[in-house]
């Protein structure tokens, strides 16, 4: 009787642990979406007090210092050869420096946030083509529905009249940077703390060169400090760690499809923080995005 009771208890514990793991896996993608989507709101607040390059510089600098502290405490393994070092550094330049730098440049050259969101919304399809991962019919239908929904969400804010060649070029480079960086990150097997320490350090060096070339101003107000801390701890560390974890563990098409959720979630944050109301077209677009995400993730895994 005692043995049967012990087996029953062990079975329940095992089942509880499995349920906990499944719950954790289901929460990670949506926690990432919430954290990543909040970035746009805090960047918008922070840019009232600082020019874009210096804002990015301090974000990357403090993020790299934080990871250097973790590196010294936990002493994880570092890349073992020059190829691994170059892969991590180049991925960092794509993901941490290139993507965000050209994103801000596009906005600075009169590309509207809506149009830029549409361009960056092509990332899941571009990733699927370039990574050559096997994708089923449901995934392709989901990707197409998702990008249609994304287009509807940002349609009201899109202004095509003032498109500049430099702005459009910056948008496309930003898209290529985050797509290429995501694909490169998939092949990196270096410890996550070491990986992100090197990436943020390389990004910081790149931004310091930009600061040397361009005069930038910053006002150290409480709101700027709040924005900077949020971008460092929540987005640069928390959200990026979750993203890299999902990239390593899951299917690239599934993971990148989550970026479809970012514009509508940011729009919801925008409504509550800045009181900008949502149009019916945006609500319909959000519904299509959710449907697209469901279809994409019927095959493969996220985490």
PDB file of N, CA and C in Angstrom, residues 30 52 76 185 189-191 227 234 297:
ATOM      1  N   UNK A  30       4.320  35.447 -25.188  1.00  0.00           N
ATOM      2  CA  UNK A  30       3.463  36.616 -24.994  1.00  0.00           C
ATOM      3  C   UNK A  30       4.086  37.596 -24.002  1.00  0.00           C
ATOM      4  N   UNK A  52      18.522  60.730 -30.762  1.00  0.00           N
ATOM      5  CA  UNK A  52      18.445  59.265 -30.892  1.00  0.00           C
ATOM      6  C   UNK A  52      19.756  58.516 -30.700  1.00  0.00           C
ATOM      7  N   UNK A  76      30.586  32.323 -17.356  1.00  0.00           N
ATOM      8  CA  UNK A  76      30.207  31.336 -18.386  1.00  0.00           C
ATOM      9  C   UNK A  76      31.324  31.180 -19.410  1.00  0.00           C
ATOM     10  N   UNK A 185      21.681  34.502 -35.404  1.00  0.00           N
ATOM     11  CA  UNK A 185      21.549  34.123 -34.000  1.00  0.00           C
ATOM     12  C   UNK A 185      21.147  32.661 -33.851  1.00  0.00           C
ATOM     13  N   UNK A 189      25.812  29.013 -30.744  1.00  0.00           N
ATOM     14  CA  UNK A 189      25.649  28.099 -29.619  1.00  0.00           C
ATOM     15  C   UNK A 189      26.407  28.573 -28.377  1.00  0.00           C
ATOM     16  N   UNK A 190      26.900  29.786 -28.404  1.00  0.00           N
ATOM     17  CA  UNK A 190      27.640  30.343 -27.276  1.00  0.00           C
ATOM     18  C   UNK A 190      26.682  30.604 -26.119  1.00  0.00           C
ATOM     19  N   UNK A 191      27.186  30.495 -24.888  1.00  0.00           N
ATOM     20  CA  UNK A 191      26.386  30.797 -23.700  1.00  0.00           C
ATOM     21  C   UNK A 191      25.701  32.152 -23.853  1.00  0.00           C
ATOM     22  N   UNK A 227      12.893  56.146 -18.807  1.00  0.00           N
ATOM     23  CA  UNK A 227      12.881  55.550 -20.146  1.00  0.00           C
ATOM     24  C   UNK A 227      14.135  54.717 -20.382  1.00  0.00           C
ATOM     25  N   UNK A 234      14.248  46.055 -19.081  1.00  0.00           N
ATOM     26  CA  UNK A 234      13.081  45.305 -19.569  1.00  0.00           C
ATOM     27  C   UNK A 234      13.263  44.864 -21.023  1.00  0.00           C
ATOM     28  N   UNK A 297       1.568  29.085 -35.816  1.00  0.00           N
ATOM     29  CA  UNK A 297       2.065  28.269 -34.704  1.00  0.00           C
ATOM     30  C   UNK A 297       1.320  26.957 -34.516  1.00  0.00           C
TER      31      UNK A 297
END
